[in-house]
């Protein structure tokens, strides 16, 4: 029941590790290149518009690894790094 999680130009997708068939695809605009993946969650960073500023804010979002559905998200308006790197 293994899967391969990939970042694409248009979002995140999961492929069956044995057959290579797509399990799910989640479109994400302005997805940043770094993510964290484990058996319980996929943590991604994306840029979202700030209503009171021309510069976008970074938002973290947690995706369900089984369905690709977004479980939760939090905005990080004080983060000024335009390309956050998740992990250590």
PDB file of C-alpha atoms in Angstrom:
ATOM      1  CA  UNK A   1       0.000   0.000   0.000  1.00  0.00           C
ATOM      2  CA  UNK A   2       2.908   2.320  -0.639  1.00  0.00           C
ATOM      3  CA  UNK A   3       2.599   5.659  -2.300  1.00  0.00           C
ATOM      4  CA  UNK A   4       4.832   8.243  -3.869  1.00  0.00           C
ATOM      5  CA  UNK A   5       3.946  11.886  -3.152  1.00  0.00           C
ATOM      6  CA  UNK A   6       5.101  14.363  -5.785  1.00  0.00           C
ATOM      7  CA  UNK A   7       5.064  18.106  -6.182  1.00  0.00           C
ATOM      8  CA  UNK A   8       3.981  19.126  -9.672  1.00  0.00           C
ATOM      9  CA  UNK A   9       3.742  22.495 -11.415  1.00  0.00           C
ATOM     10  CA  UNK A  10       0.061  22.656 -10.479  1.00  0.00           C
ATOM     11  CA  UNK A  11      -0.063  21.024  -7.036  1.00  0.00           C
ATOM     12  CA  UNK A  12       0.585  17.774  -5.184  1.00  0.00           C
ATOM     13  CA  UNK A  13      -0.242  14.264  -6.310  1.00  0.00           C
ATOM     14  CA  UNK A  14       0.009  10.749  -4.967  1.00  0.00           C
ATOM     15  CA  UNK A  15       0.938   7.775  -7.112  1.00  0.00           C
ATOM     16  CA  UNK A  16       0.585   4.119  -6.215  1.00  0.00           C
ATOM     17  CA  UNK A  17       4.143   2.900  -5.600  1.00  0.00           C
ATOM     18  CA  UNK A  18       3.500  -0.458  -7.266  1.00  0.00           C
ATOM     19  CA  UNK A  19       1.474   0.507 -10.336  1.00  0.00           C
ATOM     20  CA  UNK A  20       2.355   4.185 -10.802  1.00  0.00           C
ATOM     21  CA  UNK A  21      -1.344   5.054 -11.139  1.00  0.00           C
ATOM     22  CA  UNK A  22      -2.549   8.337  -9.716  1.00  0.00           C
ATOM     23  CA  UNK A  23      -4.377   8.018  -6.394  1.00  0.00           C
ATOM     24  CA  UNK A  24      -5.228  11.698  -5.981  1.00  0.00           C
ATOM     25  CA  UNK A  25      -4.270  15.178  -7.099  1.00  0.00           C
ATOM     26  CA  UNK A  26      -4.674  18.404  -5.110  1.00  0.00           C
ATOM     27  CA  UNK A  27      -4.264  21.653  -7.049  1.00  0.00           C
ATOM     28  CA  UNK A  28      -2.291  24.257  -5.103  1.00  0.00           C
ATOM     29  CA  UNK A  29      -1.500  27.739  -6.380  1.00  0.00           C
ATOM     30  CA  UNK A  30       1.927  29.193  -5.532  1.00  0.00           C
ATOM     31  CA  UNK A  31       3.149  25.988  -3.909  1.00  0.00           C
ATOM     32  CA  UNK A  32       6.636  26.410  -2.465  1.00  0.00           C
ATOM     33  CA  UNK A  33       9.280  23.796  -3.346  1.00  0.00           C
ATOM     34  CA  UNK A  34       9.796  22.244   0.095  1.00  0.00           C
ATOM     35  CA  UNK A  35       7.400  19.943   1.972  1.00  0.00           C
ATOM     36  CA  UNK A  36       7.409  17.445   4.818  1.00  0.00           C
ATOM     37  CA  UNK A  37       5.712  14.075   4.389  1.00  0.00           C
ATOM     38  CA  UNK A  38       5.020  11.265   6.833  1.00  0.00           C
ATOM     39  CA  UNK A  39       2.337   8.612   7.240  1.00  0.00           C
ATOM     40  CA  UNK A  40      -0.026  11.009   9.031  1.00  0.00           C
ATOM     41  CA  UNK A  41       0.276  14.261   7.115  1.00  0.00           C
ATOM     42  CA  UNK A  42       1.783  16.237   4.253  1.00  0.00           C
ATOM     43  CA  UNK A  43       2.905  19.709   5.299  1.00  0.00           C
ATOM     44  CA  UNK A  44       3.211  22.204   2.456  1.00  0.00           C
ATOM     45  CA  UNK A  45       3.923  25.926   2.260  1.00  0.00           C
ATOM     46  CA  UNK A  46       2.207  28.216  -0.229  1.00  0.00           C
ATOM     47  CA  UNK A  47       2.013  31.929  -0.924  1.00  0.00           C
ATOM     48  CA  UNK A  48      -1.362  33.602  -0.414  1.00  0.00           C
ATOM     49  CA  UNK A  49      -2.357  37.229  -0.885  1.00  0.00           C
ATOM     50  CA  UNK A  50      -2.461  39.497   2.152  1.00  0.00           C
ATOM     51  CA  UNK A  51      -5.478  41.781   2.029  1.00  0.00           C
ATOM     52  CA  UNK A  52      -3.600  44.795   3.397  1.00  0.00           C
ATOM     53  CA  UNK A  53      -0.256  44.354   1.633  1.00  0.00           C
ATOM     54  CA  UNK A  54       1.074  43.851  -1.883  1.00  0.00           C
ATOM     55  CA  UNK A  55       3.516  41.163  -0.756  1.00  0.00           C
ATOM     56  CA  UNK A  56       2.063  37.681  -0.316  1.00  0.00           C
ATOM     57  CA  UNK A  57       2.109  35.832   3.005  1.00  0.00           C
ATOM     58  CA  UNK A  58       3.240  32.279   3.599  1.00  0.00           C
ATOM     59  CA  UNK A  59       0.577  29.804   4.647  1.00  0.00           C
ATOM     60  CA  UNK A  60       1.259  26.311   5.945  1.00  0.00           C
ATOM     61  CA  UNK A  61      -1.301  23.663   5.066  1.00  0.00           C
ATOM     62  CA  UNK A  62      -1.617  20.079   6.232  1.00  0.00           C
ATOM     63  CA  UNK A  63      -2.929  17.582   3.685  1.00  0.00           C
ATOM     64  CA  UNK A  64      -4.345  14.125   4.383  1.00  0.00           C
ATOM     65  CA  UNK A  65      -1.923  11.627   2.770  1.00  0.00           C
ATOM     66  CA  UNK A  66      -4.760   9.210   1.933  1.00  0.00           C
ATOM     67  CA  UNK A  67      -7.070  11.675   0.162  1.00  0.00           C
ATOM     68  CA  UNK A  68      -5.026  14.829  -0.489  1.00  0.00           C
ATOM     69  CA  UNK A  69      -7.724  16.898   1.225  1.00  0.00           C
ATOM     70  CA  UNK A  70      -6.620  19.895   3.281  1.00  0.00           C
ATOM     71  CA  UNK A  71      -6.990  19.213   7.006  1.00  0.00           C
ATOM     72  CA  UNK A  72      -5.849  22.554   8.403  1.00  0.00           C
ATOM     73  CA  UNK A  73      -3.986  25.713   7.445  1.00  0.00           C
ATOM     74  CA  UNK A  74      -2.332  28.584   9.266  1.00  0.00           C
ATOM     75  CA  UNK A  75      -1.141  31.933   7.963  1.00  0.00           C
ATOM     76  CA  UNK A  76       2.342  33.148   8.927  1.00  0.00           C
ATOM     77  CA  UNK A  77       2.134  36.912   8.228  1.00  0.00           C
ATOM     78  CA  UNK A  78       5.292  37.734  10.208  1.00  0.00           C
ATOM     79  CA  UNK A  79       7.461  35.330   8.172  1.00  0.00           C
ATOM     80  CA  UNK A  80       9.446  37.457   5.744  1.00  0.00           C
ATOM     81  CA  UNK A  81      11.383  34.639   4.046  1.00  0.00           C
ATOM     82  CA  UNK A  82       9.943  34.330   0.557  1.00  0.00           C
ATOM     83  CA  UNK A  83      11.116  30.728   0.213  1.00  0.00           C
ATOM     84  CA  UNK A  84      10.691  28.906   3.542  1.00  0.00           C
ATOM     85  CA  UNK A  85      12.413  25.549   3.965  1.00  0.00           C
ATOM     86  CA  UNK A  86      10.467  23.096   6.079  1.00  0.00           C
ATOM     87  CA  UNK A  87      12.396  20.706   8.309  1.00  0.00           C
ATOM     88  CA  UNK A  88      15.888  21.107   9.684  1.00  0.00           C
TER      89      UNK A  88
END
